[in-house]
PDB file of C-alpha atoms in Angstrom:
ATOM      1  CA  MET A   1     -15.707 -20.285  -3.332  1.00  0.00           C
ATOM      2  CA  GLU A   2     -13.525 -18.348  -1.014  1.00  0.00           C
ATOM      3  CA  LYS A   3     -10.295 -17.273  -2.659  1.00  0.00           C
ATOM      4  CA  ASN A   4      -7.421 -15.241  -0.821  1.00  0.00           C
ATOM      5  CA  ILE A   5      -6.821 -11.629  -1.838  1.00  0.00           C
ATOM      6  CA  LEU A   6      -3.890 -12.162  -3.883  1.00  0.00           C
ATOM      7  CA  ASP A   7      -6.072 -14.008  -6.498  1.00  0.00           C
ATOM      8  CA  LEU A   8      -7.009 -10.434  -7.575  1.00  0.00           C
ATOM      9  CA  PHE A   9      -3.812  -9.934  -8.899  1.00  0.00           C
ATOM     10  CA  ARG A  10      -2.327 -11.240 -11.963  1.00  0.00           C
ATOM     11  CA  GLY A  11       1.661 -11.760 -11.550  1.00  0.00           C
ATOM     12  CA  GLU A  12       2.429 -10.706 -15.178  1.00  0.00           C
ATOM     13  CA  TYR A  13       0.609  -7.506 -15.070  1.00  0.00           C
ATOM     14  CA  LEU A  14       2.190  -6.422 -11.756  1.00  0.00           C
ATOM     15  CA  PRO A  15       5.654  -5.249 -13.075  1.00  0.00           C
ATOM     16  CA  GLY A  16       5.680  -1.431 -13.271  1.00  0.00           C
ATOM     17  CA  SER A  17       1.450  -1.346 -11.662  1.00  0.00           C
ATOM     18  CA  THR A  18       0.219   1.186  -9.492  1.00  0.00           C
ATOM     19  CA  ILE A  19      -2.435  -0.474  -6.865  1.00  0.00           C
ATOM     20  CA  SER A  20      -4.545   2.000  -4.742  1.00  0.00           C
ATOM     21  CA  ILE A  21      -6.485   0.380  -2.073  1.00  0.00           C
ATOM     22  CA  ILE A  22      -9.601   2.879  -1.053  1.00  0.00           C
ATOM     23  CA  TYR A  23     -11.281   2.076   2.014  1.00  0.00           C
ATOM     24  CA  ASP A  24     -13.315   3.523   5.013  1.00  0.00           C
ATOM     25  CA  ALA A  25     -12.814   4.318   8.520  1.00  0.00           C
ATOM     26  CA  TYR A  26     -14.126   1.118   9.831  1.00  0.00           C
ATOM     27  CA  SER A  27     -12.859  -0.912   6.884  1.00  0.00           C
ATOM     28  CA  SER A  28     -10.426  -3.949   7.346  1.00  0.00           C
ATOM     29  CA  ALA A  29      -8.981  -3.305   4.003  1.00  0.00           C
ATOM     30  CA  TRP A  30      -5.958  -1.705   5.299  1.00  0.00           C
ATOM     31  CA  ARG A  31      -4.304  -4.950   5.973  1.00  0.00           C
ATOM     32  CA  ILE A  32      -4.467  -5.488   1.921  1.00  0.00           C
ATOM     33  CA  PRO A  33      -1.441  -3.232   1.188  1.00  0.00           C
ATOM     34  CA  LEU A  34       0.173  -4.570   4.151  1.00  0.00           C
ATOM     35  CA  LEU A  35      -0.224  -8.300   3.092  1.00  0.00           C
ATOM     36  CA  LEU A  36       0.824  -7.471  -0.531  1.00  0.00           C
ATOM     37  CA  LEU A  37       4.278  -6.055   1.239  1.00  0.00           C
ATOM     38  CA  ARG A  38       4.587  -9.247   3.130  1.00  0.00           C
ATOM     39  CA  HIS A  39       3.926 -11.358  -0.047  1.00  0.00           C
ATOM     40  CA  ALA A  40       6.541  -9.052  -2.003  1.00  0.00           C
ATOM     41  CA  VAL A  41       9.140  -9.564   0.686  1.00  0.00           C
ATOM     42  CA  GLU A  42       8.869 -13.189   0.670  1.00  0.00           C
ATOM     43  CA  ARG A  43       8.912 -13.548  -3.128  1.00  0.00           C
ATOM     44  CA  GLY A  44      12.396 -11.830  -3.093  1.00  0.00           C
ATOM     45  CA  TYR A  45      11.423  -8.223  -3.667  1.00  0.00           C
ATOM     46  CA  PHE A  46      13.370  -5.292  -2.154  1.00  0.00           C
ATOM     47  CA  ALA A  47      10.926  -3.280  -0.330  1.00  0.00           C
ATOM     48  CA  ILE A  48      10.627   0.638   0.386  1.00  0.00           C
ATOM     49  CA  VAL A  49       7.920   1.772   2.886  1.00  0.00           C
ATOM     50  CA  SER A  50       7.200   5.661   2.725  1.00  0.00           C
ATOM     51  CA  ASN A  51       5.584   6.102   6.355  1.00  0.00           C
ATOM     52  CA  TYR A  52       3.416   9.121   6.832  1.00  0.00           C
ATOM     53  CA  SER A  53       0.745   7.740   9.031  1.00  0.00           C
ATOM     54  CA  GLY A  54       1.830   7.524  12.874  1.00  0.00           C
ATOM     55  CA  PRO A  55       4.853   6.647  14.641  1.00  0.00           C
ATOM     56  CA  LEU A  56       7.004   3.570  13.171  1.00  0.00           C
ATOM     57  CA  SER A  57       6.044   1.210  15.803  1.00  0.00           C
ATOM     58  CA  LEU A  58       2.217   1.501  14.958  1.00  0.00           C
ATOM     59  CA  PHE A  59       3.193   0.414  11.421  1.00  0.00           C
ATOM     60  CA  MET A  60       5.253  -2.426  12.721  1.00  0.00           C
ATOM     61  CA  ARG A  61       2.105  -3.592  14.971  1.00  0.00           C
ATOM     62  CA  LYS A  62      -0.290  -3.288  11.825  1.00  0.00           C
ATOM     63  CA  ALA A  63       2.434  -5.210   9.482  1.00  0.00           C
ATOM     64  CA  GLY A  64       2.476  -7.719  12.370  1.00  0.00           C
ATOM     65  CA  THR A  65      -1.279  -8.480  12.043  1.00  0.00           C
ATOM     66  CA  VAL A  66      -0.428 -10.241   8.620  1.00  0.00           C
ATOM     67  CA  GLY A  67       2.446 -11.822  10.033  1.00  0.00           C
ATOM     68  CA  LEU A  68       5.295  -9.333   8.659  1.00  0.00           C
ATOM     69  CA  ASP A  69       8.011  -9.233  11.297  1.00  0.00           C
ATOM     70  CA  VAL A  70       9.358  -5.349  10.055  1.00  0.00           C
ATOM     71  CA  GLU A  71      12.354  -5.482  12.317  1.00  0.00           C
ATOM     72  CA  ARG A  72      13.738  -8.696  11.234  1.00  0.00           C
ATOM     73  CA  GLU A  73      13.076  -7.699   7.417  1.00  0.00           C
ATOM     74  CA  LEU A  74      14.985  -4.312   8.081  1.00  0.00           C
ATOM     75  CA  GLU A  75      17.960  -6.307   9.738  1.00  0.00           C
ATOM     76  CA  ASN A  76      18.007  -8.903   6.869  1.00  0.00           C
ATOM     77  CA  GLY A  77      18.127  -6.143   4.098  1.00  0.00           C
ATOM     78  CA  ASN A  78      14.802  -6.997   2.681  1.00  0.00           C
ATOM     79  CA  LEU A  79      12.929  -3.872   3.562  1.00  0.00           C
ATOM     80  CA  ALA A  80      13.645  -0.098   4.082  1.00  0.00           C
ATOM     81  CA  ILE A  81      11.393   2.489   5.691  1.00  0.00           C
ATOM     82  CA  ILE A  82      11.660   6.311   5.058  1.00  0.00           C
ATOM     83  CA  ASP A  83       9.723   7.633   8.174  1.00  0.00           C
ATOM     84  CA  LEU A  84       8.353  10.804   6.965  1.00  0.00           C
ATOM     85  CA  PHE A  85       6.020  10.958  10.127  1.00  0.00           C
ATOM     86  CA  GLY A  86       9.047  10.365  12.413  1.00  0.00           C
ATOM     87  CA  THR A  87      10.845  12.998  10.561  1.00  0.00           C
ATOM     88  CA  ARG A  88       8.138  15.714  11.178  1.00  0.00           C
ATOM     89  CA  TYR A  89       7.032  14.943  14.750  1.00  0.00           C
ATOM     90  CA  GLY A  90      10.448  13.604  15.928  1.00  0.00           C
ATOM     91  CA  SER A  91       9.025  10.021  16.939  1.00  0.00           C
ATOM     92  CA  LYS A  92      12.412   8.369  15.793  1.00  0.00           C
ATOM     93  CA  LYS A  93      13.681   4.867  16.285  1.00  0.00           C
ATOM     94  CA  PRO A  94      17.437   3.874  15.713  1.00  0.00           C
ATOM     95  CA  LEU A  95      16.775   0.899  13.419  1.00  0.00           C
ATOM     96  CA  PRO A  96      18.559  -0.499  10.465  1.00  0.00           C
ATOM     97  CA  ASN A  97      17.303   0.584   7.026  1.00  0.00           C
ATOM     98  CA  VAL A  98      15.178   3.286   8.473  1.00  0.00           C
ATOM     99  CA  PHE A  99      15.845   6.669   7.362  1.00  0.00           C
ATOM    100  CA  TYR A 100      14.648  10.063   8.191  1.00  0.00           C
ATOM    101  CA  LEU A 101      15.063  13.493   6.574  1.00  0.00           C
ATOM    102  CA  ASP A 102      15.989  16.882   8.026  1.00  0.00           C
ATOM    103  CA  ASN A 103      12.631  18.412   7.273  1.00  0.00           C
ATOM    104  CA  VAL A 104       9.318  17.560   5.451  1.00  0.00           C
ATOM    105  CA  GLU A 105       8.464  20.114   2.867  1.00  0.00           C
ATOM    106  CA  PRO A 106       6.867  19.637  -0.536  1.00  0.00           C
ATOM    107  CA  GLU A 107       9.134  21.652  -2.413  1.00  0.00           C
ATOM    108  CA  THR A 108      12.275  19.502  -1.382  1.00  0.00           C
ATOM    109  CA  LEU A 109      10.516  15.941  -0.519  1.00  0.00           C
ATOM    110  CA  ASN A 110      10.851  14.151  -3.599  1.00  0.00           C
ATOM    111  CA  PRO A 111      14.570  14.667  -4.606  1.00  0.00           C
ATOM    112  CA  LYS A 112      15.364  13.955  -0.729  1.00  0.00           C
ATOM    113  CA  ILE A 113      13.532  10.641  -1.014  1.00  0.00           C
ATOM    114  CA  ASP A 114      15.412   9.926  -4.362  1.00  0.00           C
ATOM    115  CA  ARG A 115      18.816  10.679  -2.741  1.00  0.00           C
ATOM    116  CA  ILE A 116      17.968   7.758  -0.165  1.00  0.00           C
ATOM    117  CA  TYR A 117      16.869   5.348  -3.039  1.00  0.00           C
ATOM    118  CA  PHE A 118      19.963   5.691  -5.216  1.00  0.00           C
ATOM    119  CA  THR A 119      22.569   5.996  -2.401  1.00  0.00           C
ATOM    120  CA  HIS A 120      21.696   4.186   0.715  1.00  0.00           C
ATOM    121  CA  LEU A 121      19.276   1.899  -1.199  1.00  0.00           C
ATOM    122  CA  ARG A 122      20.912   1.145  -4.514  1.00  0.00           C
ATOM    123  CA  GLU A 123      22.906  -1.805  -3.451  1.00  0.00           C
ATOM    124  CA  PHE A 124      19.645  -3.796  -2.150  1.00  0.00           C
ATOM    125  CA  MET A 125      17.965  -2.629  -5.443  1.00  0.00           C
ATOM    126  CA  GLU A 126      20.108  -4.045  -7.629  1.00  0.00           C
ATOM    127  CA  GLY A 127      19.080  -7.600  -9.300  1.00  0.00           C
ATOM    128  CA  ARG A 128      16.020  -7.364  -7.214  1.00  0.00           C
ATOM    129  CA  PRO A 129      12.395  -6.140  -8.148  1.00  0.00           C
ATOM    130  CA  VAL A 130      11.270  -3.540  -6.286  1.00  0.00           C
ATOM    131  CA  PHE A 131       8.019  -3.235  -4.053  1.00  0.00           C
ATOM    132  CA  ARG A 132       7.146   0.344  -3.015  1.00  0.00           C
ATOM    133  CA  LEU A 133       4.441   1.229  -0.499  1.00  0.00           C
ATOM    134  CA  ILE A 134       3.101   4.434   0.452  1.00  0.00           C
ATOM    135  CA  HIS A 135       1.494   4.047   4.110  1.00  0.00           C
ATOM    136  CA  THR A 136      -0.413   6.147   3.412  1.00  0.00           C
ATOM    137  CA  LEU A 137      -1.537   8.549   0.555  1.00  0.00           C
ATOM    138  CA  ASP A 138      -4.208  10.216   2.857  1.00  0.00           C
ATOM    139  CA  GLY A 139      -1.446  10.547   5.311  1.00  0.00           C
ATOM    140  CA  VAL A 140       0.793  12.375   3.257  1.00  0.00           C
ATOM    141  CA  SER A 141      -2.159  15.114   2.609  1.00  0.00           C
ATOM    142  CA  LEU A 142      -2.511  15.564   6.409  1.00  0.00           C
ATOM    143  CA  LEU A 143       1.089  16.232   6.495  1.00  0.00           C
ATOM    144  CA  LEU A 144       1.497  18.497   3.237  1.00  0.00           C
ATOM    145  CA  GLY A 145      -2.234  18.929   1.887  1.00  0.00           C
ATOM    146  CA  GLU A 146      -3.876  17.652  -1.017  1.00  0.00           C
ATOM    147  CA  GLU A 147      -2.574  19.858  -3.867  1.00  0.00           C
ATOM    148  CA  SER A 148       0.990  19.291  -3.022  1.00  0.00           C
ATOM    149  CA  THR A 149       0.463  15.528  -2.332  1.00  0.00           C
ATOM    150  CA  LEU A 150      -1.017  15.157  -5.932  1.00  0.00           C
ATOM    151  CA  ARG A 151       1.445  17.080  -7.564  1.00  0.00           C
ATOM    152  CA  LEU A 152       4.113  14.999  -5.266  1.00  0.00           C
ATOM    153  CA  LEU A 153       2.522  11.757  -6.693  1.00  0.00           C
ATOM    154  CA  ASN A 154       2.749  12.782 -10.280  1.00  0.00           C
ATOM    155  CA  GLN A 155       6.091  13.618 -10.042  1.00  0.00           C
ATOM    156  CA  THR A 156       6.903  10.211  -8.254  1.00  0.00           C
ATOM    157  CA  LEU A 157       5.024   8.311 -10.835  1.00  0.00           C
ATOM    158  CA  ALA A 158       6.970  10.122 -13.838  1.00  0.00           C
ATOM    159  CA  SER A 159      10.350   9.586 -12.357  1.00  0.00           C
ATOM    160  CA  LYS A 160      10.043   5.987 -11.141  1.00  0.00           C
ATOM    161  CA  SER A 161       8.670   5.018 -14.640  1.00  0.00           C
ATOM    162  CA  GLN A 162      12.057   6.079 -15.839  1.00  0.00           C
ATOM    163  CA  GLU A 163      14.262   4.990 -12.855  1.00  0.00           C
ATOM    164  CA  LEU A 164      12.568   1.836 -11.937  1.00  0.00           C
ATOM    165  CA  PRO A 165       9.930   0.857 -14.510  1.00  0.00           C
ATOM    166  CA  ASP A 166       9.265  -2.308 -13.347  1.00  0.00           C
ATOM    167  CA  SER A 167       8.834  -1.644  -9.541  1.00  0.00           C
ATOM    168  CA  VAL A 168       5.333  -1.883  -8.108  1.00  0.00           C
ATOM    169  CA  LEU A 169       3.617   0.946  -6.140  1.00  0.00           C
ATOM    170  CA  ALA A 170       0.917   0.194  -3.170  1.00  0.00           C
ATOM    171  CA  GLN A 171      -0.881   3.137  -1.870  1.00  0.00           C
ATOM    172  CA  SER A 172      -3.676   3.072   0.728  1.00  0.00           C
ATOM    173  CA  ILE A 173      -6.270   5.636   1.011  1.00  0.00           C
ATOM    174  CA  ASN A 174      -9.066   6.334   3.912  1.00  0.00           C
ATOM    175  CA  ARG A 175     -11.629   8.085   1.722  1.00  0.00           C
ATOM    176  CA  ASP A 176     -13.233   9.437   4.959  1.00  0.00           C
ATOM    177  CA  VAL A 177     -10.179  11.602   5.388  1.00  0.00           C
ATOM    178  CA  VAL A 178      -9.557  13.112   1.966  1.00  0.00           C
ATOM    179  CA  SER A 179     -11.816  14.902  -0.643  1.00  0.00           C
ATOM    180  CA  GLU A 180     -13.767  12.982  -3.331  1.00  0.00           C
ATOM    181  CA  ARG A 181     -11.504  14.513  -5.857  1.00  0.00           C
ATOM    182  CA  PHE A 182      -8.745  13.247  -4.333  1.00  0.00           C
ATOM    183  CA  VAL A 183      -9.637  10.005  -4.228  1.00  0.00           C
ATOM    184  CA  ALA A 184     -10.625  10.461  -7.906  1.00  0.00           C
ATOM    185  CA  TRP A 185      -7.242  11.665  -8.894  1.00  0.00           C
ATOM    186  CA  ALA A 186      -5.589   8.761  -7.180  1.00  0.00           C
ATOM    187  CA  SER A 187      -7.708   6.366  -8.947  1.00  0.00           C
ATOM    188  CA  GLY A 188      -7.293   7.706 -12.415  1.00  0.00           C
ATOM    189  CA  VAL A 189      -3.270   7.081 -12.180  1.00  0.00           C
ATOM    190  CA  SER A 190      -3.615   3.536 -10.790  1.00  0.00           C
ATOM    191  CA  ASP A 191      -3.834   0.406 -12.824  1.00  0.00           C
ATOM    192  CA  TYR A 192      -5.616  -1.451  -9.982  1.00  0.00           C
ATOM    193  CA  VAL A 193      -8.276  -0.038  -7.923  1.00  0.00           C
ATOM    194  CA  ILE A 194      -9.698  -1.744  -4.974  1.00  0.00           C
ATOM    195  CA  VAL A 195     -12.550  -0.187  -3.418  1.00  0.00           C
ATOM    196  CA  ALA A 196     -13.983  -1.523   0.282  1.00  0.00           C
ATOM    197  CA  ARG A 197     -17.137  -0.516   1.715  1.00  0.00           C
ATOM    198  CA  SER A 198     -18.037  -1.431   5.394  1.00  0.00           C
ATOM    199  CA  TRP A 199     -21.111  -1.333   7.628  1.00  0.00           C
ATOM    200  CA  LEU A 200     -22.066  -2.375  11.007  1.00  0.00           C
ATOM    201  CA  GLU A 201     -24.806  -4.978  11.836  1.00  0.00           C
ATOM    202  CA  GLU A 202     -26.020  -6.491  14.834  1.00  0.00           C
ATOM    203  CA  ASN A 203     -23.728  -9.455  14.317  1.00  0.00           C
ATOM    204  CA  GLY A 204     -20.720  -7.796  13.496  1.00  0.00           C
ATOM    205  CA  LEU A 205     -18.805  -5.790  10.634  1.00  0.00           C
ATOM    206  CA  LYS A 206     -19.619  -6.537   7.061  1.00  0.00           C
ATOM    207  CA  GLU A 207     -17.753  -5.455   4.250  1.00  0.00           C
ATOM    208  CA  THR A 208     -17.763  -5.601   0.301  1.00  0.00           C
ATOM    209  CA  LEU A 209     -14.896  -5.226  -1.909  1.00  0.00           C
ATOM    210  CA  TYR A 210     -15.045  -3.817  -5.247  1.00  0.00           C
ATOM    211  CA  LEU A 211     -12.331  -4.549  -8.138  1.00  0.00           C
ATOM    212  CA  ILE A 212     -13.169  -1.423 -10.214  1.00  0.00           C
ATOM    213  CA  SER A 213      -9.758  -1.530 -12.429  1.00  0.00           C
ATOM    214  CA  ALA A 214      -7.063  -3.958 -13.528  1.00  0.00           C
ATOM    215  CA  PRO A 215      -4.708  -3.556 -16.544  1.00  0.00           C
ATOM    216  CA  TYR A 216      -5.491  -6.778 -18.667  1.00  0.00           C
ATOM    217  CA  GLU A 217      -7.988  -6.917 -21.830  1.00  0.00           C
ATOM    218  CA  ASP A 218     -10.173  -9.514 -20.615  1.00  0.00           C
ATOM    219  CA  PHE A 219     -10.899  -7.446 -17.224  1.00  0.00           C
ATOM    220  CA  GLU A 220     -14.611  -6.693 -16.041  1.00  0.00           C
ATOM    221  CA  PRO A 221     -15.271  -5.027 -12.618  1.00  0.00           C
ATOM    222  CA  GLU A 222     -16.376  -7.862 -10.020  1.00  0.00           C
ATOM    223  CA  THR A 223     -17.911  -7.599  -6.460  1.00  0.00           C
ATOM    224  CA  TYR A 224     -16.806  -9.645  -3.531  1.00  0.00           C
ATOM    225  CA  SER A 225     -17.667 -10.201   0.180  1.00  0.00           C
ATOM    226  CA  PHE A 226     -14.475  -9.738   2.248  1.00  0.00           C
ATOM    227  CA  ARG A 227     -13.545 -10.828   5.756  1.00  0.00           C
ATOM    228  CA  VAL A 228     -10.419 -11.265   7.848  1.00  0.00           C
ATOM    229  CA  THR A 229      -9.645 -14.469   9.117  1.00  0.00           C
ATOM    230  CA  LYS A 230      -7.656 -16.252  11.955  1.00  0.00           C
ATOM    231  CA  GLU A 231      -5.867 -17.924   9.338  1.00  0.00           C
ATOM    232  CA  LYS A 232      -1.948 -16.700   8.646  1.00  0.00           C
ATOM    233  CA  GLY A 233      -0.032 -15.532   5.558  1.00  0.00           C
ATOM    234  CA  VAL A 234      -2.151 -15.120   2.147  1.00  0.00           C
ATOM    235  CA  GLU A 235      -4.764 -16.885   3.793  1.00  0.00           C
ATOM    236  CA  LYS A 236      -5.609 -14.225   6.196  1.00  0.00           C
ATOM    237  CA  LEU A 237      -7.866 -12.064   3.780  1.00  0.00           C
ATOM    238  CA  LYS A 238     -10.811 -14.207   2.232  1.00  0.00           C
ATOM    239  CA  ILE A 239     -12.703 -12.794  -0.869  1.00  0.00           C
ATOM    240  CA  ARG A 240     -15.736 -14.589  -2.496  1.00  0.00           C
ATOM    241  CA  LYS A 241     -17.696 -13.218  -5.537  1.00  0.00           C
ATOM    242  CA  MET A 242     -21.245 -11.832  -4.723  1.00  0.00           C
ATOM    243  CA  ARG A 243     -22.584 -13.653  -7.568  1.00  0.00           C
ATOM    244  CA  GLU A 244     -21.440 -16.957  -5.574  1.00  0.00           C
ATOM    245  CA  LEU A 245     -23.446 -16.048  -2.947  1.00  0.00           C
ATOM    246  CA  ASN A 246     -26.693 -14.931  -4.772  1.00  0.00           C
ATOM    247  CA  PRO A 247     -26.788 -17.347  -7.661  1.00  0.00           C
TER     248      PRO A 247
END
């Protein structure tokens, strides 16, 4: 029986968790963290996106493929974007709740982002759960280098465990862009680890999804077929256990 992708996550284990979505160059799994973002906003979370991969207009179009109207949620105070790509390359959009830095350097990056969190965004976070998305972790590595990225990730995990202990962090990683060591480290600090593998056949793209890790005692790794449908909302991304396909 097919399920939607959100069925992989148990709500009681989400607060305080880190979710890594790892995929390859041709995979459709880049939509998963964006669907999680939409779902979080719909459930009353205040969402904060750190955008490192491409112009903001590209992120908005990609989010639109899972039904998230980024501009509307920015205007309604449900979403904020810290646009690091736009800061580095000067592609800025004058939108509410979109923030830019004076520069993007690894030595000062986290303190500058923290300043935005706890000045401009404090009133939005009060009394609401927080969902954070790094879009994308491989994008950070291209801007700052892998070593600096891993150090910054460790700092972020440590500081937010104190400042926002119940917040959810999702990070997407294109493993064809970074080293195996980088992927291994990011996976090792994550509660949920989802890995997608895609390949091309004559009749189209095929994908398998592996749930490698989850933070509950009765967890066991599972393998799923994965596909993008024409449906909307949480029904957009469908999975089915492989053992159900091959009893």
